[in-house]
Amino acid sequence: MREELVWLDDESARRVSAWQASLEFVGALGLLLFASGRTLLQGRVEGRETVHQMAFIGAASAPIVALTSAFTGAVVTLYSASLLTQAGGGSFVGGAISLAMTRELAPILTGIMVTARCGSAIAAQLGTMKITEQIDALRALAVSPIQYLVIPRVLAALIMFPLLCMIANFAGVLGGWIVANAFGITLNSYLQSIRLLTEPFDLIGGLIKTLAFALIVTLVSCQQGLGTRGGAAGVGHATTRAVVLSMVLIFAANYFLADLLFANR
Amino acid sequence: MNETPALETRQLVYAVENKTILKGIDLRVEYGEVLGIMGASGSGKTTLLKCLCGLIKPTAGEVWVEGVNIAPLSERERMPLRLRLGIVFQYAALFDFLTVYQNVAFGLERHRRLSQKQIREIVRERLAWVGLEGIENLYPSQLSGGMRKRVGLARALAMDPHIVLFDEPTSGLDPVNAYQIDRLITRLNRELNLTAVVVSHDVTSLMRTSDRIVMVDEGQIIAAGAPADIRASEHPKVQAFLRMASAEAL
Ligand SMILES: Nc1ncnc2c1ncn2[C@@H]1O[C@H](COP(=O)(O)OP(=O)(O)O)[C@@H](O)[C@H]1O
Ligand SMILES: [Mg+2]
């Protein structure tokens, strides 16, 4: 098991096919997941770093997650309210929006906003540390980059994503309410239909999704950062790839998780 | 002198996919000496240094650190052995998100059972050794290149290594700062009996600090001996390198 493959010994400018590159990416990601799990099971957790990352990933992302969710809740209500009120189903608007938020929109928005804000920052920071030999300096001081850099970010994301998702749910439903109100739907019937149509599992399932997204964003961004090669341009590439790959994997995981969690409901 | 050498490599080979960077290096570093490794840019000096401290795994051959062959060991097994060596990186590689104090204290906080007060004392002392005082709360970005290298040295010295590896300690420095770094290496060697391996393309600096010099060219050792022997060497590549270096100094 060669843990150091995560940060690559060989930096030769090789030509590889897209197919081989994808295989290498999946391999490196698996390796990082495995090494992180093992380090977590036996090593100590860097408490201070983890709290630091929780503030960065969680607290600092809360406003932007709330804002985007509120607008998303509002626009979904805009369509659904005009449709449903025409069809005489105005009392279902609240339920429709809360179902959409809890199951789909809040988890996805959380994943995307944190990827944009933090995934890129993680890849850029770790990439810079790689090309300026700070990763080597860590290892020279007998501190594992996985223990000091990767685990705190993964843990922080696992803790903060569900909280951010709750904020997104709340903001989305609130944004929805503001628009629904303009369509003449009363608060009472709005809340009533939320209670009628959404179950606790819709919320729980959505939160479970965010745990998967948290793992995807942090592991992909850390892997891209630690695997950076080739100077400042390399850091740029790593950052772009971290964001793109995280997003693609989040959407793919979202489909399979939806199938797994909600298909039979 | 000790029976086992501080460092030794036997037929050390390091290859990446399309290139062999080190082609069978045999090197022996005795305790208490300053060994200079001289060579042009791209000759494989940094790679050799990283093999010596186990940051990269050789493709073939042996690397003995204080009597242990680290070549076949895994990253985890090599980890604690690395603390026996201090490394000063070419551009210092200070952790840029931590203060000078946190940089120097980094290893101590993780590997030694010491109180905050003891750590503070060690950090202050190591910074004083390298001639820096009262800069504990600055960030690396606020320091000059020479100061950064000295903080990097203080960070390496914090763990009390027997051996310190220097990657281009004078590169990028003005002659005054370069001279100060050289003096520092010599002083640490004399006063603490520190074993030092200095990798550099700076001939003047190496001649000043080293007890012995090996010249590396294209991943091979082409000459070895005391500074005077190297200067007297008749190997055409050594001669060419020295001529270029003295031309540059003019
Ligand atoms: N990790 C690596 N992957 C691929 N090539 C490398 C790697 N490290 C160094 N090289 C190449 O090996 C040669 C020697 O590099 P290096 O040891 O850094 O030389 P020096 O420190 O003497 O300038 C250079 O040509 C460099 O491009
Ligand atoms: Mg070098």
Coordinates of C-alpha atoms and ligand atoms in Angstrom, one line a residue:
Chain A
M1 CA 0.0 0.0 0.0
R2 CA 1.8 3.1 -1.1
E3 CA 0.3 6.0 0.6
E4 CA 2.8 8.4 -1.0
L5 CA 1.2 7.7 -4.4
V6 CA -1.4 10.2 -3.3
W7 CA 1.1 13.0 -3.7
L8 CA 3.0 11.5 -6.6
D9 CA 6.7 10.9 -6.8
D10 CA 6.8 10.9 -10.5
E11 CA 6.3 14.3 -12.1
S12 CA 7.4 13.5 -15.6
A13 CA 5.4 15.2 -18.2
R14 CA 3.8 12.0 -19.5
R15 CA 1.2 11.7 -22.2
V16 CA -1.7 9.6 -21.1
S17 CA -5.0 8.8 -22.7
A18 CA -8.2 10.2 -21.1
W19 CA -9.1 6.7 -20.2
Q20 CA -5.9 6.1 -18.3
A21 CA -6.2 9.5 -16.6
S22 CA -9.6 8.6 -15.4
L23 CA -8.4 5.3 -14.1
E24 CA -5.6 7.0 -12.3
F25 CA -8.0 9.6 -10.8
V26 CA -10.3 6.9 -9.5
G27 CA -7.3 4.9 -8.2
A28 CA -5.8 8.0 -6.4
L29 CA -9.2 8.8 -4.9
G30 CA -9.8 5.3 -3.6
L31 CA -6.3 5.3 -2.2
L32 CA -6.9 8.6 -0.4
L33 CA -10.2 7.4 1.0
F34 CA -8.6 4.2 2.3
A35 CA -5.6 6.1 3.8
S36 CA -7.9 8.6 5.4
G37 CA -10.1 5.9 6.9
R38 CA -7.0 4.1 8.3
T39 CA -5.4 7.3 9.7
L40 CA -8.7 8.2 11.3
L41 CA -9.1 4.8 12.9
Q42 CA -5.6 4.8 14.5
G43 CA -4.3 8.4 14.4
R44 CA -5.2 11.4 16.5
V45 CA -7.4 14.1 15.1
E46 CA -6.0 17.6 14.7
G47 CA -8.6 19.3 16.8
R48 CA -7.5 22.9 16.1
E49 CA -7.3 22.4 12.4
T50 CA -10.7 20.7 12.3
V51 CA -12.4 23.6 14.1
H52 CA -10.6 26.0 11.8
Q53 CA -11.9 24.1 8.8
M54 CA -15.4 23.9 10.3
A55 CA -15.5 27.7 10.4
F56 CA -14.2 27.9 6.9
I57 CA -16.4 25.3 5.3
G58 CA -19.5 25.8 7.5
A59 CA -19.9 29.1 9.1
A60 CA -18.5 31.1 6.2
S61 CA -20.6 29.2 3.6
A62 CA -23.9 29.6 5.5
P63 CA -24.9 33.0 4.1
I64 CA -24.3 32.1 0.5
V65 CA -26.1 28.7 0.9
A66 CA -29.0 30.5 2.5
L67 CA -29.2 33.1 -0.2
T68 CA -29.1 30.8 -3.1
S69 CA -31.6 28.4 -1.5
A70 CA -34.0 31.3 -0.7
F71 CA -34.0 32.3 -4.4
T72 CA -34.3 28.8 -5.6
G73 CA -37.3 28.2 -3.2
A74 CA -38.8 31.4 -4.5
V75 CA -38.5 30.6 -8.2
V76 CA -39.8 27.0 -7.8
T77 CA -42.8 28.5 -5.9
L78 CA -43.3 31.0 -8.7
Y79 CA -43.9 28.2 -11.2
S80 CA -45.7 25.8 -9.0
A81 CA -47.9 28.4 -7.4
S82 CA -49.1 29.8 -10.7
L83 CA -49.8 26.3 -12.0
L84 CA -51.4 24.9 -8.9
T85 CA -53.6 27.9 -8.1
Q86 CA -54.9 27.8 -11.7
A87 CA -55.8 24.1 -11.2
G88 CA -57.3 24.8 -7.8
G89 CA -54.5 23.2 -5.9
G90 CA -53.1 26.2 -4.1
S91 CA -53.2 24.4 -0.8
F92 CA -50.4 22.1 -2.1
V93 CA -47.8 24.8 -2.8
G94 CA -46.1 24.5 0.6
G95 CA -45.8 20.8 0.4
A96 CA -44.5 20.9 -3.2
I97 CA -41.7 23.3 -2.3
S98 CA -40.7 21.6 0.9
L99 CA -40.6 18.2 -0.8
A100 CA -38.4 19.6 -3.6
M101 CA -36.1 21.4 -1.1
T102 CA -35.6 18.5 1.4
R103 CA -35.1 15.7 -1.1
E104 CA -33.3 17.5 -3.9
L105 CA -32.6 21.2 -4.0
A106 CA -31.2 21.8 -0.5
P107 CA -28.6 19.0 -0.7
I108 CA -27.6 19.8 -4.2
L109 CA -27.3 23.5 -3.6
T110 CA -25.2 22.9 -0.5
G111 CA -22.9 20.6 -2.4
I112 CA -22.5 23.1 -5.3
M113 CA -22.1 26.2 -3.3
V114 CA -19.5 24.6 -1.0
T115 CA -17.7 23.1 -4.0
A116 CA -17.5 26.6 -5.6
R117 CA -16.4 28.3 -2.4
C118 CA -14.3 25.7 -0.6
G119 CA -13.4 22.9 -3.1
S120 CA -11.5 25.4 -5.2
A121 CA -9.8 27.0 -2.1
I122 CA -8.8 23.6 -0.8
A123 CA -7.2 22.5 -4.1
A124 CA -5.4 25.8 -4.5
Q125 CA -4.0 25.8 -1.0
L126 CA -2.9 22.2 -1.0
G127 CA -1.6 22.6 -4.6
T128 CA 0.5 25.7 -3.5
M129 CA 1.8 23.8 -0.5
K130 CA 2.8 20.9 -2.9
I131 CA 4.8 23.0 -5.4
T132 CA 6.5 25.1 -2.6
E133 CA 7.6 21.9 -0.8
Q134 CA 5.5 22.6 2.2
I135 CA 4.0 19.1 1.8
D136 CA 7.5 17.7 1.9
A137 CA 8.3 19.9 4.9
L138 CA 5.3 18.4 6.8
R139 CA 6.5 14.9 6.0
A140 CA 10.0 15.8 6.9
L141 CA 8.7 16.7 10.4
A142 CA 7.0 13.3 10.5
V143 CA 3.5 14.6 10.2
S144 CA 1.3 12.9 7.7
P145 CA -0.4 15.3 5.2
I146 CA -3.4 13.0 5.4
Q147 CA -3.6 13.4 9.1
Y148 CA -2.9 17.2 9.2
L149 CA -4.5 18.4 6.0
V150 CA -7.0 15.8 4.7
I151 CA -8.8 14.5 7.8
P152 CA -9.6 17.9 9.3
R153 CA -11.2 19.0 6.0
V154 CA -13.2 15.8 5.6
L155 CA -14.4 15.8 9.2
A156 CA -15.3 19.4 9.1
A157 CA -17.3 18.9 5.9
L158 CA -19.1 15.8 7.3
I159 CA -20.1 17.8 10.3
M160 CA -21.0 21.1 8.6
F161 CA -22.8 19.8 5.4
P162 CA -25.9 18.5 7.2
L163 CA -26.1 21.8 9.1
L164 CA -25.8 23.8 5.9
C165 CA -28.4 21.6 4.3
M166 CA -30.8 22.4 7.2
I167 CA -30.2 26.1 6.7
A168 CA -30.8 25.6 3.0
N169 CA -34.1 23.9 3.7
F170 CA -35.2 26.6 6.0
A171 CA -34.2 29.4 3.6
G172 CA -35.8 27.7 0.7
V173 CA -39.1 27.2 2.4
L174 CA -39.0 30.8 3.6
G175 CA -38.2 32.1 0.1
G176 CA -41.1 30.0 -1.1
W177 CA -43.4 31.4 1.4
I178 CA -42.7 35.0 0.4
V179 CA -43.7 34.2 -3.2
A180 CA -46.7 32.0 -2.2
N181 CA -47.9 34.9 0.0
A182 CA -48.0 37.1 -3.1
F183 CA -50.3 34.5 -4.8
G184 CA -52.7 34.8 -1.9
I185 CA -51.8 31.6 -0.1
T186 CA -52.2 31.8 3.6
L187 CA -49.4 30.9 6.0
N188 CA -51.7 28.4 7.6
S189 CA -52.4 26.4 4.4
Y190 CA -48.7 26.7 3.4
L191 CA -47.6 25.1 6.6
Q192 CA -50.5 22.7 6.6
S193 CA -49.5 21.3 3.2
I194 CA -45.8 21.0 4.3
R195 CA -46.9 18.9 7.2
L196 CA -49.2 16.8 5.0
L197 CA -46.8 16.1 2.1
T198 CA -43.3 15.9 3.7
E199 CA -42.2 13.1 6.0
P200 CA -39.3 13.1 8.4
F201 CA -37.5 10.7 6.0
D202 CA -37.5 13.3 3.2
L203 CA -35.5 15.5 5.5
I204 CA -33.2 12.6 6.7
G205 CA -32.7 11.2 3.2
G206 CA -31.6 14.7 2.1
L207 CA -29.2 15.0 5.0
I208 CA -27.7 11.6 4.2
K209 CA -27.1 12.8 0.6
T210 CA -25.1 15.7 1.9
L211 CA -22.8 13.3 3.8
A212 CA -21.9 11.7 0.5
F213 CA -21.4 15.2 -1.1
A214 CA -19.1 16.2 1.8
L215 CA -16.9 13.2 1.2
I216 CA -16.8 13.9 -2.6
V217 CA -15.9 17.6 -2.4
T218 CA -13.2 17.3 0.3
L219 CA -11.6 14.1 -1.0
V220 CA -11.5 15.2 -4.7
S221 CA -10.2 18.6 -3.8
C222 CA -7.5 17.3 -1.5
Q223 CA -6.5 14.6 -4.0
Q224 CA -6.2 17.2 -6.8
G225 CA -4.3 19.6 -4.5
L226 CA -1.8 17.0 -3.3
G227 CA -1.4 15.6 -6.8
T228 CA -0.5 19.0 -8.3
R229 CA 2.5 19.1 -10.6
G230 CA 4.1 21.8 -12.6
G231 CA 4.3 25.1 -10.9
A232 CA 1.7 27.9 -10.7
A233 CA -0.1 26.7 -13.9
G234 CA -0.4 23.3 -12.2
V235 CA -2.2 24.8 -9.3
G236 CA -4.6 26.5 -11.7
H237 CA -5.3 23.2 -13.4
A238 CA -5.8 21.4 -10.1
T239 CA -8.3 24.0 -8.9
T240 CA -10.4 23.8 -12.1
R241 CA -10.3 20.0 -12.1
A242 CA -11.3 19.9 -8.4
V243 CA -14.4 21.9 -9.0
V244 CA -15.4 20.2 -12.2
L245 CA -14.8 16.7 -11.0
S246 CA -16.6 17.4 -7.7
M247 CA -19.6 18.8 -9.4
V248 CA -19.9 15.9 -11.9
L249 CA -19.5 13.3 -9.1
I250 CA -22.1 15.2 -6.9
F251 CA -24.7 15.1 -9.7
A252 CA -24.0 11.4 -10.4
A253 CA -24.1 10.5 -6.7
N254 CA -27.3 12.5 -6.3
Y255 CA -29.0 10.4 -9.0
F256 CA -28.0 7.1 -7.4
L257 CA -28.8 8.2 -3.9
A258 CA -32.2 9.5 -5.0
D259 CA -32.9 6.1 -6.5
L260 CA -31.7 4.3 -3.4
L261 CA -33.4 6.5 -0.8
F262 CA -36.6 7.8 -2.4
A263 CA -37.5 5.7 -5.5
N264 CA -39.9 3.5 -3.6
R265 CA -41.6 6.3 -1.7
Chain B
M1 CA 35.0 8.8 14.4
N2 CA 32.0 6.4 14.7
E3 CA 32.0 2.9 13.2
T4 CA 28.7 3.3 11.4
P5 CA 28.5 6.4 9.1
A6 CA 25.8 9.0 9.6
L7 CA 24.5 8.4 6.1
E8 CA 25.4 6.0 3.4
T9 CA 24.0 5.1 0.0
R10 CA 24.9 2.0 -2.0
Q11 CA 24.2 1.9 -5.7
L12 CA 21.3 4.3 -5.3
V13 CA 19.2 4.6 -8.4
Y14 CA 16.2 6.9 -8.8
A15 CA 14.2 6.7 -12.0
V16 CA 10.9 8.2 -13.1
E17 CA 8.9 6.9 -16.1
N18 CA 11.0 8.3 -18.9
K19 CA 14.3 9.2 -17.2
T20 CA 16.9 7.9 -14.8
I21 CA 17.8 10.8 -12.5
L22 CA 20.3 9.1 -10.2
K23 CA 22.4 6.4 -11.8
G24 CA 24.0 4.4 -9.0
I25 CA 25.3 6.8 -6.3
D26 CA 27.7 5.5 -3.6
L27 CA 28.1 8.1 -0.8
R28 CA 29.3 8.0 2.7
V29 CA 28.8 10.8 5.3
E30 CA 30.7 10.5 8.5
Y31 CA 29.5 11.9 11.8
G32 CA 30.7 15.5 12.4
E33 CA 31.7 16.3 8.9
V34 CA 30.3 18.9 6.4
L35 CA 29.8 17.2 3.1
G36 CA 29.2 19.4 0.1
I37 CA 27.4 18.0 -3.0
M38 CA 28.2 20.2 -6.0
G39 CA 26.6 20.1 -9.4
A40 CA 24.8 22.0 -12.0
S41 CA 21.1 22.6 -12.0
G42 CA 19.3 19.5 -13.0
S43 CA 22.1 17.2 -12.1
G44 CA 20.0 15.4 -9.5
K45 CA 21.2 17.1 -6.3
T46 CA 17.7 17.7 -4.8
T47 CA 16.6 14.2 -5.8
L48 CA 19.6 12.8 -4.0
L49 CA 18.8 14.8 -0.9
K50 CA 15.2 13.6 -0.9
C51 CA 16.3 10.0 -1.2
L52 CA 18.7 10.6 1.8
C53 CA 15.9 11.7 4.1
G54 CA 13.4 9.2 2.7
L55 CA 11.0 11.7 1.2
I56 CA 11.2 9.7 -2.0
K57 CA 11.7 6.0 -2.4
P58 CA 14.7 4.9 -4.5
T59 CA 14.0 2.7 -7.5
A60 CA 17.0 0.5 -6.5
G61 CA 19.9 0.5 -4.0
E62 CA 20.2 1.2 -0.3
V63 CA 20.0 4.3 1.9
W64 CA 21.4 3.9 5.4
V65 CA 20.4 6.5 7.9
E66 CA 22.3 6.1 11.2
G67 CA 22.6 2.3 10.6
V68 CA 19.1 1.7 9.3
N69 CA 18.4 1.0 5.6
I70 CA 15.3 3.1 4.9
A71 CA 15.0 2.2 1.2
P72 CA 12.7 -0.8 1.6
L73 CA 10.6 0.8 4.3
S74 CA 7.0 2.2 3.8
E75 CA 6.1 5.8 4.3
R76 CA 4.7 5.0 7.8
E77 CA 7.9 3.1 8.8
R78 CA 10.1 5.9 7.5
M79 CA 8.1 8.7 9.3
P80 CA 9.8 8.5 12.7
L81 CA 13.2 7.9 11.2
R82 CA 13.0 11.3 9.5
L83 CA 13.1 13.1 12.8
R84 CA 16.7 12.1 13.1
L85 CA 17.4 14.4 10.2
G86 CA 16.7 18.0 9.8
I87 CA 16.0 19.4 6.3
V88 CA 16.3 22.9 5.1
F89 CA 14.5 23.3 1.8
Q90 CA 15.7 25.4 -1.1
Y91 CA 12.9 28.1 -0.6
A92 CA 12.6 27.3 3.1
A93 CA 9.1 25.8 2.6
L94 CA 7.8 27.5 5.7
F95 CA 4.1 26.8 6.4
D96 CA 2.7 30.1 5.1
F97 CA -0.5 30.0 7.2
L98 CA 1.4 29.7 10.4
T99 CA 3.6 32.3 12.3
V100 CA 7.3 31.9 12.7
Y101 CA 6.7 30.7 16.2
Q102 CA 4.2 28.1 15.1
N103 CA 6.5 27.0 12.3
V104 CA 9.5 26.3 14.7
A105 CA 7.2 24.8 17.3
F106 CA 5.4 22.5 14.8
G107 CA 7.4 19.3 15.3
L108 CA 7.8 19.9 19.1
E109 CA 4.1 20.2 19.6
R110 CA 3.5 16.9 17.8
H111 CA 6.3 14.7 18.8
R112 CA 7.6 15.8 22.2
R113 CA 6.0 15.8 25.6
L114 CA 6.8 19.3 26.6
S115 CA 4.9 22.1 28.3
Q116 CA 4.1 25.3 26.4
K117 CA 6.7 27.1 28.5
Q118 CA 9.4 24.6 27.5
I119 CA 8.4 24.8 23.9
R120 CA 8.5 28.6 24.0
E121 CA 12.0 28.4 25.5
I122 CA 13.3 26.0 22.8
V123 CA 11.8 28.1 20.0
R124 CA 13.4 31.3 21.4
E125 CA 16.7 29.6 21.7
R126 CA 16.7 28.1 18.2
L127 CA 15.8 31.4 16.7
A128 CA 18.6 33.0 18.7
W129 CA 21.0 30.4 17.3
V130 CA 20.2 31.5 13.7
G131 CA 20.4 35.2 14.7
L132 CA 16.7 36.0 14.7
E133 CA 15.0 37.3 17.7
G134 CA 11.7 39.0 18.3
I135 CA 10.1 37.8 15.1
E136 CA 8.0 35.0 16.5
N137 CA 4.7 36.6 15.6
L138 CA 5.4 37.5 12.0
Y139 CA 4.2 35.4 9.1
P140 CA 6.7 34.0 6.5
S141 CA 5.4 36.4 3.9
Q142 CA 6.6 39.3 6.0
L143 CA 10.2 38.0 6.0
S144 CA 13.1 38.4 3.6
G145 CA 14.5 35.4 1.7
G146 CA 17.5 35.2 4.0
M147 CA 15.4 35.3 7.1
R148 CA 13.1 32.7 5.8
K149 CA 16.0 30.3 5.2
R150 CA 17.2 30.9 8.8
V151 CA 13.7 30.2 10.2
G152 CA 13.7 27.0 8.1
L153 CA 17.0 26.1 9.7
A154 CA 15.6 26.9 13.2
R155 CA 12.6 24.7 12.5
A156 CA 14.9 21.9 11.5
L157 CA 17.1 22.4 14.6
A158 CA 14.1 22.4 16.9
M159 CA 13.9 18.6 16.9
D160 CA 17.6 18.2 17.8
P161 CA 18.7 16.2 14.7
H162 CA 22.2 14.8 14.5
I163 CA 22.3 15.5 10.8
V164 CA 21.0 18.4 8.8
L165 CA 20.5 18.4 5.0
F166 CA 20.6 21.8 3.2
D167 CA 19.2 22.2 -0.3
E168 CA 20.9 25.2 -1.9
P169 CA 21.2 27.2 1.3
T170 CA 22.7 30.3 -0.4
S171 CA 20.8 30.3 -3.7
G172 CA 18.8 33.5 -4.2
L173 CA 20.7 35.4 -1.5
D174 CA 22.9 38.4 -1.8
P175 CA 26.6 37.8 -0.9
V176 CA 26.3 39.1 2.6
N177 CA 23.4 36.9 3.5
A178 CA 25.0 34.0 1.7
Y179 CA 28.2 34.5 3.8
Q180 CA 26.1 34.6 7.0
I181 CA 24.4 31.3 6.2
D182 CA 27.8 29.7 5.5
R183 CA 29.1 31.0 8.8
L184 CA 26.1 29.6 10.5
I185 CA 26.6 26.1 9.0
T186 CA 30.3 26.1 10.0
R187 CA 29.4 27.3 13.5
L188 CA 26.7 24.7 14.1
N189 CA 29.1 22.1 12.9
R190 CA 31.9 23.2 15.3
E191 CA 29.8 24.0 18.3
L192 CA 27.1 21.3 18.2
N193 CA 29.1 18.8 16.2
L194 CA 26.3 18.8 13.7
T195 CA 26.7 16.6 10.6
A196 CA 25.7 18.6 7.6
V197 CA 25.1 17.7 3.9
V198 CA 25.1 20.8 1.8
V199 CA 23.8 20.6 -1.7
S200 CA 24.6 23.6 -3.9
H201 CA 25.8 24.9 -7.2
D202 CA 27.5 27.7 -5.4
V203 CA 31.2 26.8 -5.6
T204 CA 32.5 29.6 -3.4
S205 CA 30.1 28.7 -0.6
L206 CA 30.8 25.0 -0.8
M207 CA 34.6 25.5 -0.7
R208 CA 34.1 27.7 2.4
T209 CA 31.9 25.3 4.4
S210 CA 32.7 21.8 3.3
D211 CA 35.3 19.3 4.7
R212 CA 34.7 17.2 1.7
I213 CA 33.0 17.7 -1.6
V214 CA 31.5 15.3 -4.2
M215 CA 30.6 16.5 -7.6
V216 CA 27.5 15.1 -9.2
D217 CA 26.9 15.2 -12.9
E218 CA 23.9 13.7 -14.7
G219 CA 23.1 11.6 -11.7
Q220 CA 26.6 10.2 -11.2
I221 CA 29.4 11.1 -8.9
I222 CA 32.3 12.2 -11.1
A223 CA 34.8 13.4 -8.4
A224 CA 35.2 13.4 -4.6
G225 CA 37.7 14.7 -2.1
A226 CA 38.7 17.7 0.0
P227 CA 38.0 21.1 -1.5
A228 CA 41.7 21.4 -2.5
D229 CA 41.5 18.0 -4.3
I230 CA 38.4 19.1 -6.2
R231 CA 40.1 22.3 -7.2
A232 CA 43.1 20.3 -8.5
S233 CA 40.9 17.7 -10.2
E234 CA 41.8 17.0 -13.8
H235 CA 38.3 15.7 -14.7
P236 CA 37.3 18.0 -17.6
K237 CA 33.7 18.4 -16.3
V238 CA 34.9 19.4 -12.9
Q239 CA 37.3 21.9 -14.5
A240 CA 34.6 23.3 -16.7
F241 CA 32.3 23.7 -13.8
L242 CA 34.9 25.5 -11.7
R243 CA 35.9 27.8 -14.5
M244 CA 32.2 28.7 -15.2
A245 CA 31.7 29.4 -11.5
S246 CA 34.7 31.6 -11.1
A247 CA 33.8 33.5 -14.3
E248 CA 30.4 34.1 -12.9
A249 CA 31.9 35.4 -9.7
L250 CA 33.8 38.1 -11.5
Ligands
LIG1 N1 9.6 14.1 -9.3 C1 10.1 14.2 -10.5 N2 9.5 13.7 -11.6 C2 10.1 13.8 -12.8 N3 11.3 14.4 -13.0 C3 12.0 14.9 -12.0 C4 11.4 14.9 -10.7 N4 12.3 15.5 -9.8 C5 13.3 15.9 -10.6 N5 13.1 15.6 -11.9 C6 14.1 15.8 -13.0 O1 15.3 15.3 -12.6 C7 16.4 16.2 -12.9 C8 17.2 16.5 -11.6 O2 16.4 17.2 -10.8 P1 16.9 17.8 -9.4 O3 17.2 16.7 -8.5 O4 15.9 18.7 -8.9 O5 18.2 18.6 -9.8 P2 19.0 19.7 -9.1 O6 18.5 19.8 -7.7 O7 20.4 19.3 -9.1 O8 18.8 21.0 -9.8 C9 15.8 17.4 -13.5 O9 16.0 17.3 -14.9 C10 14.3 17.3 -13.2 O10 13.5 17.9 -14.2
MG2 MG 17.7 21.5 -6.7

